[in-house]
PDB file of C-alpha atoms in Angstrom:
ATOM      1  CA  UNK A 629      59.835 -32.709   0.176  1.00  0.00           C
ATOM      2  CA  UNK A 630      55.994 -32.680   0.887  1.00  0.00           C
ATOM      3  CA  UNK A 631      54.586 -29.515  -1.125  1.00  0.00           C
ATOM      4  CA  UNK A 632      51.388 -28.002   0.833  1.00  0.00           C
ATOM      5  CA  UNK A 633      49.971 -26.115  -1.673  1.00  0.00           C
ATOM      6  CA  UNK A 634      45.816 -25.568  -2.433  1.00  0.00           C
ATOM      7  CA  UNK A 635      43.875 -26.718  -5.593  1.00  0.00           C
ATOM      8  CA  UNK A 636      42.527 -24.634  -7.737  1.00  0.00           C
ATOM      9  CA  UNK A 637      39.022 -25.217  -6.370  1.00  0.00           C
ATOM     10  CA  UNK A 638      39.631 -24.265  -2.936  1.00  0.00           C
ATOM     11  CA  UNK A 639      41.907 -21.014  -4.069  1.00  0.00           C
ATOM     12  CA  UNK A 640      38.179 -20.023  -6.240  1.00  0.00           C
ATOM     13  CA  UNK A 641      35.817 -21.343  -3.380  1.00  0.00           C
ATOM     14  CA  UNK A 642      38.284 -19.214  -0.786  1.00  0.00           C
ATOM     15  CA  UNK A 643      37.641 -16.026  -3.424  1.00  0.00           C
ATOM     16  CA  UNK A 644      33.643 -17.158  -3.369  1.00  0.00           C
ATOM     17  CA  UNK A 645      33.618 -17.196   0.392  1.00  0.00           C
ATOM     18  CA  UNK A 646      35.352 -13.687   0.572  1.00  0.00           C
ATOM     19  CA  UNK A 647      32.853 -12.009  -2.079  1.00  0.00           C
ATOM     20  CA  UNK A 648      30.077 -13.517  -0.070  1.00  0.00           C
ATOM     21  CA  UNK A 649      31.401 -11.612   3.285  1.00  0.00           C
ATOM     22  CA  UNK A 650      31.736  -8.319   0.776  1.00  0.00           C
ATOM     23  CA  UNK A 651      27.755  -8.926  -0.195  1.00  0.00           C
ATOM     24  CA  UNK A 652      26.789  -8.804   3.631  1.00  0.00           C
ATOM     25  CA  UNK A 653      29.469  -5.696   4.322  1.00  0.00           C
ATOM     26  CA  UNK A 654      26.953  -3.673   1.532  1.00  0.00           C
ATOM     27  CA  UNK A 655      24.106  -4.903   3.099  1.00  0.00           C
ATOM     28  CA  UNK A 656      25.319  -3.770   6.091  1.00  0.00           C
ATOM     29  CA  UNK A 657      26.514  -0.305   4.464  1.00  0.00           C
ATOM     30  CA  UNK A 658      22.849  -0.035   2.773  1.00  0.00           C
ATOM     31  CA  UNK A 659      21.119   1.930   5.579  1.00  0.00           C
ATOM     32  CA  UNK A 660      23.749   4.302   4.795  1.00  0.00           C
ATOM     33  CA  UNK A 661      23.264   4.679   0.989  1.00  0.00           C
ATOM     34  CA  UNK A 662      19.838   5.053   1.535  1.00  0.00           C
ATOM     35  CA  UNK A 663      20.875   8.112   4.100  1.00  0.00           C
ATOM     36  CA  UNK A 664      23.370   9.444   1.454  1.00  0.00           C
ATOM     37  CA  UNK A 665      20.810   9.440  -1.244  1.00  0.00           C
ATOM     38  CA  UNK A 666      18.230  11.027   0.556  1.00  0.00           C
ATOM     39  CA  UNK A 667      20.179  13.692   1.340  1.00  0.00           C
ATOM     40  CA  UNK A 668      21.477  14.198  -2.225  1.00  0.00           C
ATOM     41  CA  UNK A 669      17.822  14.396  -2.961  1.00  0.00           C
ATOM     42  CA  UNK A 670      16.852  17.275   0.223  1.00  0.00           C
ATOM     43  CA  UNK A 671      19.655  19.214  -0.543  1.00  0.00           C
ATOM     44  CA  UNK A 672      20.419  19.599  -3.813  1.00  0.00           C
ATOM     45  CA  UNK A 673      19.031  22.637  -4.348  1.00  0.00           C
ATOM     46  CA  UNK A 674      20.717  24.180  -1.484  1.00  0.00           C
ATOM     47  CA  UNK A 675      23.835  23.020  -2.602  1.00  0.00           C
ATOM     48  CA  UNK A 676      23.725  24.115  -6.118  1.00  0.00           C
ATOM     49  CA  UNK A 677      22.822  27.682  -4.929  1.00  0.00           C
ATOM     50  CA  UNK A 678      25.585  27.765  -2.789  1.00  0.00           C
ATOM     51  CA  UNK A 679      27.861  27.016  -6.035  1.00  0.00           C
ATOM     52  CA  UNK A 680      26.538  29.800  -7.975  1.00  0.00           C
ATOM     53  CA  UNK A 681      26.515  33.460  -7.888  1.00  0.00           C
ATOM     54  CA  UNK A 682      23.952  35.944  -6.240  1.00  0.00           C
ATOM     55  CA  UNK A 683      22.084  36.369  -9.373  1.00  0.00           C
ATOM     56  CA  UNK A 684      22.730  33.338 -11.089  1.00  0.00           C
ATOM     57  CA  UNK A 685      21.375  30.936  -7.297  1.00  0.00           C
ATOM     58  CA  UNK A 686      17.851  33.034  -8.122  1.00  0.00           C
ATOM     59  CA  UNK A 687      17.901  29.794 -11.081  1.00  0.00           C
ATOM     60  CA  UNK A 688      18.962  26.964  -8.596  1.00  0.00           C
ATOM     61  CA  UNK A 689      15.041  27.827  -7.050  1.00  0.00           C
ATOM     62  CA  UNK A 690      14.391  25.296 -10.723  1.00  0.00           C
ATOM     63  CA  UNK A 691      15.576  22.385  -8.707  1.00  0.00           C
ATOM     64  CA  UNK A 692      12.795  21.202  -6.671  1.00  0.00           C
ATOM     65  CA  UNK A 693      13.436  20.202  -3.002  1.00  0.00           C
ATOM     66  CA  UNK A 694      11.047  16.912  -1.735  1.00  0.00           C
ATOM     67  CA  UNK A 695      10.774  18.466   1.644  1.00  0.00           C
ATOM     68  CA  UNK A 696       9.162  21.934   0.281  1.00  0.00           C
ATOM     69  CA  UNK A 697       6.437  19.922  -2.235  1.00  0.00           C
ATOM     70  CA  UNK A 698       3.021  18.911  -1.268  1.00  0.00           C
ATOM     71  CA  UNK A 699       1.996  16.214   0.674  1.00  0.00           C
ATOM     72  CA  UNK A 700       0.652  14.530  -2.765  1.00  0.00           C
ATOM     73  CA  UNK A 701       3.899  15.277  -4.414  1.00  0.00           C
ATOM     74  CA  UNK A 702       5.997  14.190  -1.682  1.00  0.00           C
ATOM     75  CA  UNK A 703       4.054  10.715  -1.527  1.00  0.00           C
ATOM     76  CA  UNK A 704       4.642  10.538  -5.179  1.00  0.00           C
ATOM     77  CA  UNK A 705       8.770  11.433  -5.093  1.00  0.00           C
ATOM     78  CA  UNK A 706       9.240   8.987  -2.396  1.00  0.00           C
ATOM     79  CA  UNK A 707       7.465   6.430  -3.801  1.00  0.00           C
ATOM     80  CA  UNK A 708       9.412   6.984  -6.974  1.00  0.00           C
ATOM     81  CA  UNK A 709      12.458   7.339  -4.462  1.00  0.00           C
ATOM     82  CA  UNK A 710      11.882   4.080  -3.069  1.00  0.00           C
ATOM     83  CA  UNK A 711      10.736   2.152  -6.585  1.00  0.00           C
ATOM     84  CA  UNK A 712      14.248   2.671  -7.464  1.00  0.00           C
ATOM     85  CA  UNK A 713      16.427   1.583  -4.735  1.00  0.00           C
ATOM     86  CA  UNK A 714      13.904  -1.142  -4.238  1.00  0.00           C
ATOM     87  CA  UNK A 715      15.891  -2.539  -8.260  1.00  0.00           C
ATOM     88  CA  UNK A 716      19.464  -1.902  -6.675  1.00  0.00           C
ATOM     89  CA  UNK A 717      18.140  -4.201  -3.274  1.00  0.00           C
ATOM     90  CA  UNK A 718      16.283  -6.867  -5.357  1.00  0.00           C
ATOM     91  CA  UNK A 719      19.555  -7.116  -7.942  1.00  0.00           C
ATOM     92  CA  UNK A 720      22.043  -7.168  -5.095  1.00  0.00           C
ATOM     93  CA  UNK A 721      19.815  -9.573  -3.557  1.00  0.00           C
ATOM     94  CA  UNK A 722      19.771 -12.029  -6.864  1.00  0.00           C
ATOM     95  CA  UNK A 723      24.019 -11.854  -6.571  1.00  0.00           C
ATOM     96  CA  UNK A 724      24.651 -12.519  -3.288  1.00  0.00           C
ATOM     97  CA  UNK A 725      22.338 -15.964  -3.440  1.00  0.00           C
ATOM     98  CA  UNK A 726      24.144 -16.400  -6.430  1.00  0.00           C
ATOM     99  CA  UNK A 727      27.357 -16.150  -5.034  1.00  0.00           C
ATOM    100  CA  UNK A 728      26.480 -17.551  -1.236  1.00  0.00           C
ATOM    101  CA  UNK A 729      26.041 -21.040  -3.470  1.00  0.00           C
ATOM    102  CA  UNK A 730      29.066 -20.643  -5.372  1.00  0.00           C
ATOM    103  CA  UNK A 731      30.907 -20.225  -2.204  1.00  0.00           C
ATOM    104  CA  UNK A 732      28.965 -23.552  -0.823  1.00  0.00           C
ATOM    105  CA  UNK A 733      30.845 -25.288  -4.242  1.00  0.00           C
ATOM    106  CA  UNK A 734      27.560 -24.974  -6.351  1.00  0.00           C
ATOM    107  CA  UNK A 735      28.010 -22.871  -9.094  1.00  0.00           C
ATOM    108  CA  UNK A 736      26.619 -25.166 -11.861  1.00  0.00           C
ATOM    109  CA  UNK A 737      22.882 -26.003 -10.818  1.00  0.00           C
ATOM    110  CA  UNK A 738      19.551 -25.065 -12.149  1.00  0.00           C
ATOM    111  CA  UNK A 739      19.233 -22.357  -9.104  1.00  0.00           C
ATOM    112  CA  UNK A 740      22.337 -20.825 -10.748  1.00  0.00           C
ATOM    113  CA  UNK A 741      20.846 -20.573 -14.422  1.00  0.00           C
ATOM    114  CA  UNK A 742      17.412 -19.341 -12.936  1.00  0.00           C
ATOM    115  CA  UNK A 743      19.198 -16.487 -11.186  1.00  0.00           C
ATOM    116  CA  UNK A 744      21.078 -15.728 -14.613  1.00  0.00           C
ATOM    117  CA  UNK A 745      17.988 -15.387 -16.438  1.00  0.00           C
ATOM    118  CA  UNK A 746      16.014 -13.367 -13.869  1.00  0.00           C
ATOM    119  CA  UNK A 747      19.050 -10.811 -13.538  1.00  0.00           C
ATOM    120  CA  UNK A 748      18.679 -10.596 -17.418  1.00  0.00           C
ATOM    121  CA  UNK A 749      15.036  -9.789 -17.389  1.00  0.00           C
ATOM    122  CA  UNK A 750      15.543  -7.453 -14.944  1.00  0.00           C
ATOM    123  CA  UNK A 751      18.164  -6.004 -16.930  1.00  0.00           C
ATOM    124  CA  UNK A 752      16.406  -6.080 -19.745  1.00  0.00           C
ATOM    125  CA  UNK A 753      12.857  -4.234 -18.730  1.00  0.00           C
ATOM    126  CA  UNK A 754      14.438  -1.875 -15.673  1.00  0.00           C
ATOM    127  CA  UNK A 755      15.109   0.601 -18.295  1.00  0.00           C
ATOM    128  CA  UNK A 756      11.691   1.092 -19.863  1.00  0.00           C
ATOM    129  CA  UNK A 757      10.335   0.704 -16.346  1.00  0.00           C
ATOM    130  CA  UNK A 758      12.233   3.357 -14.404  1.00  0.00           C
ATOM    131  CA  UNK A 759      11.624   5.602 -18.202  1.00  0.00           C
ATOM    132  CA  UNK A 760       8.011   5.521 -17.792  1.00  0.00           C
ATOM    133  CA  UNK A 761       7.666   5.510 -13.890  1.00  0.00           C
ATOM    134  CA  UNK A 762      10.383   8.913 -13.807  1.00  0.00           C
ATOM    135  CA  UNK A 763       8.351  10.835 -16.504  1.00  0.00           C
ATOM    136  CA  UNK A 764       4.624   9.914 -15.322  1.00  0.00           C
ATOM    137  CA  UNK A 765       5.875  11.138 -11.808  1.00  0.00           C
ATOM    138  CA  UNK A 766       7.713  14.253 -12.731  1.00  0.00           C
ATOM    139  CA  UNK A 767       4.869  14.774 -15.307  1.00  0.00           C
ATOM    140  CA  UNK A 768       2.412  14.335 -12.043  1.00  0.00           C
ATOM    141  CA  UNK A 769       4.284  16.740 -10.134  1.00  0.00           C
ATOM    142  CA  UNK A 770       4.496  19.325 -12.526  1.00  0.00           C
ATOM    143  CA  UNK A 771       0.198  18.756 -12.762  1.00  0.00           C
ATOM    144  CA  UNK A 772       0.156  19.200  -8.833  1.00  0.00           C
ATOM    145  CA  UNK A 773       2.625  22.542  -9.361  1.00  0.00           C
ATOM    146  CA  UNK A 774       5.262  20.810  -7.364  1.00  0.00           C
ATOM    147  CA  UNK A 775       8.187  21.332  -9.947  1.00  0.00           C
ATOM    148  CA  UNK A 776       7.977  24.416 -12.388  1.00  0.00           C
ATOM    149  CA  UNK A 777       8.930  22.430 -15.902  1.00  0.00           C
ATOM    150  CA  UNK A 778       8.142  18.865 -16.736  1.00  0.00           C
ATOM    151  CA  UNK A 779      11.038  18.141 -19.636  1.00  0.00           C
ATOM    152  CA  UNK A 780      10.069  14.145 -20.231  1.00  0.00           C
ATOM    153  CA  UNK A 781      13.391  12.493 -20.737  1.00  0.00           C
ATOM    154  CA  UNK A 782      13.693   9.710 -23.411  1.00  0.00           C
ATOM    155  CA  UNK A 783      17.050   8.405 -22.534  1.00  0.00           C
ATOM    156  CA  UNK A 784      16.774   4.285 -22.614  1.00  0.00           C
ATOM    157  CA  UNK A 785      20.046   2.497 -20.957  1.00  0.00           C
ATOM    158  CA  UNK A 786      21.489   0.735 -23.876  1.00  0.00           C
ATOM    159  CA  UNK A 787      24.307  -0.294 -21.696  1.00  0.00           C
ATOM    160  CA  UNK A 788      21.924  -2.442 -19.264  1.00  0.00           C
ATOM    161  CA  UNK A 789      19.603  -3.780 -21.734  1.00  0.00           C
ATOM    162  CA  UNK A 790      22.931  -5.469 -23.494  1.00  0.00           C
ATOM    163  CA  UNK A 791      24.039  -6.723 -20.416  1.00  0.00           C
ATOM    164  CA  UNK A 792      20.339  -8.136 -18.933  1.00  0.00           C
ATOM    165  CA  UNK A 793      20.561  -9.515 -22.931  1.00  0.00           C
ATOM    166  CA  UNK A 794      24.271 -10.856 -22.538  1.00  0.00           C
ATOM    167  CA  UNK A 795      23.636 -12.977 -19.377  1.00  0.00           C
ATOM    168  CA  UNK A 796      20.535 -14.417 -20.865  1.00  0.00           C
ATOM    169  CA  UNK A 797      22.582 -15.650 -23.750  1.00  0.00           C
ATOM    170  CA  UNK A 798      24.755 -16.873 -21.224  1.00  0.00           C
ATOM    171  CA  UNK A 799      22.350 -18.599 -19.572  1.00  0.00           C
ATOM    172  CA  UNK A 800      21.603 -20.867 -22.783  1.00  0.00           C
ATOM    173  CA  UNK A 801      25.156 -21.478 -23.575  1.00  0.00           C
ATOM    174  CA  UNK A 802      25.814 -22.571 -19.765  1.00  0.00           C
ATOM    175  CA  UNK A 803      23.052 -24.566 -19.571  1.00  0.00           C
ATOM    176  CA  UNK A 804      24.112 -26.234 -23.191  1.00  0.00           C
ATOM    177  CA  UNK A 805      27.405 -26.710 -21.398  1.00  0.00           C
ATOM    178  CA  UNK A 806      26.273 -28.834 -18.525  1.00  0.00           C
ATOM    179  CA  UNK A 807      24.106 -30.859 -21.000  1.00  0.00           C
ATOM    180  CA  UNK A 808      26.913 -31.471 -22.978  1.00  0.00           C
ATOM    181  CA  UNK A 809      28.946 -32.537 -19.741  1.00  0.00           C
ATOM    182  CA  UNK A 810      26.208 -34.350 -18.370  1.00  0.00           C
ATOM    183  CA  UNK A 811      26.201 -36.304 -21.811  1.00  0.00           C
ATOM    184  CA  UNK A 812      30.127 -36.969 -22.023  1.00  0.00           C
ATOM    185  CA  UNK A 813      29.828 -38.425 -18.376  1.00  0.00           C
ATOM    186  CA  UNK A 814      26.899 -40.892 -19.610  1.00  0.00           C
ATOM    187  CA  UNK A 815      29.373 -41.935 -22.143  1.00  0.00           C
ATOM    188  CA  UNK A 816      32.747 -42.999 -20.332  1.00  0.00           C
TER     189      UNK A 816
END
């Protein structure tokens, strides 16, 4: 009896191939996040007066709606708008090369470890970056009387500065790994 069965390597290379076809289904499904989020953004005010009684919806006129603020101000949200789904795209974009060559059977190359470490810098400076870029905007927008308050937020992402920190760590230990292979190899 002949057993037809699949390695290992083809079962993971099968699971590569299908993450890479998942990668280009949310590229494809980007346009619409983009949508979704800019109409979170036009009509959230709107929608939180609806929520709330007569007297108390006089208070949802707080949150500020991008269509109703100058043309300086609006410049300045969408920029801001666009500055931060321009880190979702460029992380996203890091992955799926990442995964696009593990699916091709190269998962343990120098192109690999690069991608690691610029994921982990990314990681590790996004949250300072969208920090300061959020509060000099909102703090511009309160100047040009487009929002009413300007409360500066000081809330740094632990969370994603671990994890930009964790995969550079990673990096190192991989890269010590396929040294140490590359040496063992050399040796038999």
């Amino acid at each position: 009896m002949v057993v037809v069965g699949t390695s290992v390597r083809e079962a993971r290379q099968r699971w590569f191939r299908r993450l890479d076809l998942a990668f280009w289904m949310i590229w494809a499904a980007f346009p619409v996040v983009i949508w979704l989020a800019y109409r979170h953004n036009t009509t959230a005010s709107a929608s939180i007066a609806a929520s709330l009684s007569p007297e108390q919806a006089k208070c949802a006129g707080i949150v500020t709606n991008p269509l109703d603020m100058s043309p300086q101000g609006q410049m300045l949200f969408w920029t801001l708008f666009l500055f931060q789904l321009s880190f979702f795209a460029v992380f996203t974009g890091i992955l799926h090369r990442m995964v696009h060559r593990f699916a091709r059977g190269r998962i343990f190359v120098a192109e690999t470890l690069q991608g690691m470490w610029w994921m982990g810098i990314i990681l590790v400076i996004w949250p300072f970056i969208d920090l300061i870029t959020s509060n000099a905007v909102a703090y511009a927008l309160h100047e040009i009387g487009d929002i009413k308050f300007f409360l500066p937020s000081y809330n740094v992402d632990i969370g994603t500065i671990a994890g930009g920190v964790f995969l550079m760590a990673l990096k190192f230990v991989i890269e010590h790994a396929i040294l140490l292979q590359s040496e063992n190899e050399l040796t038999i």
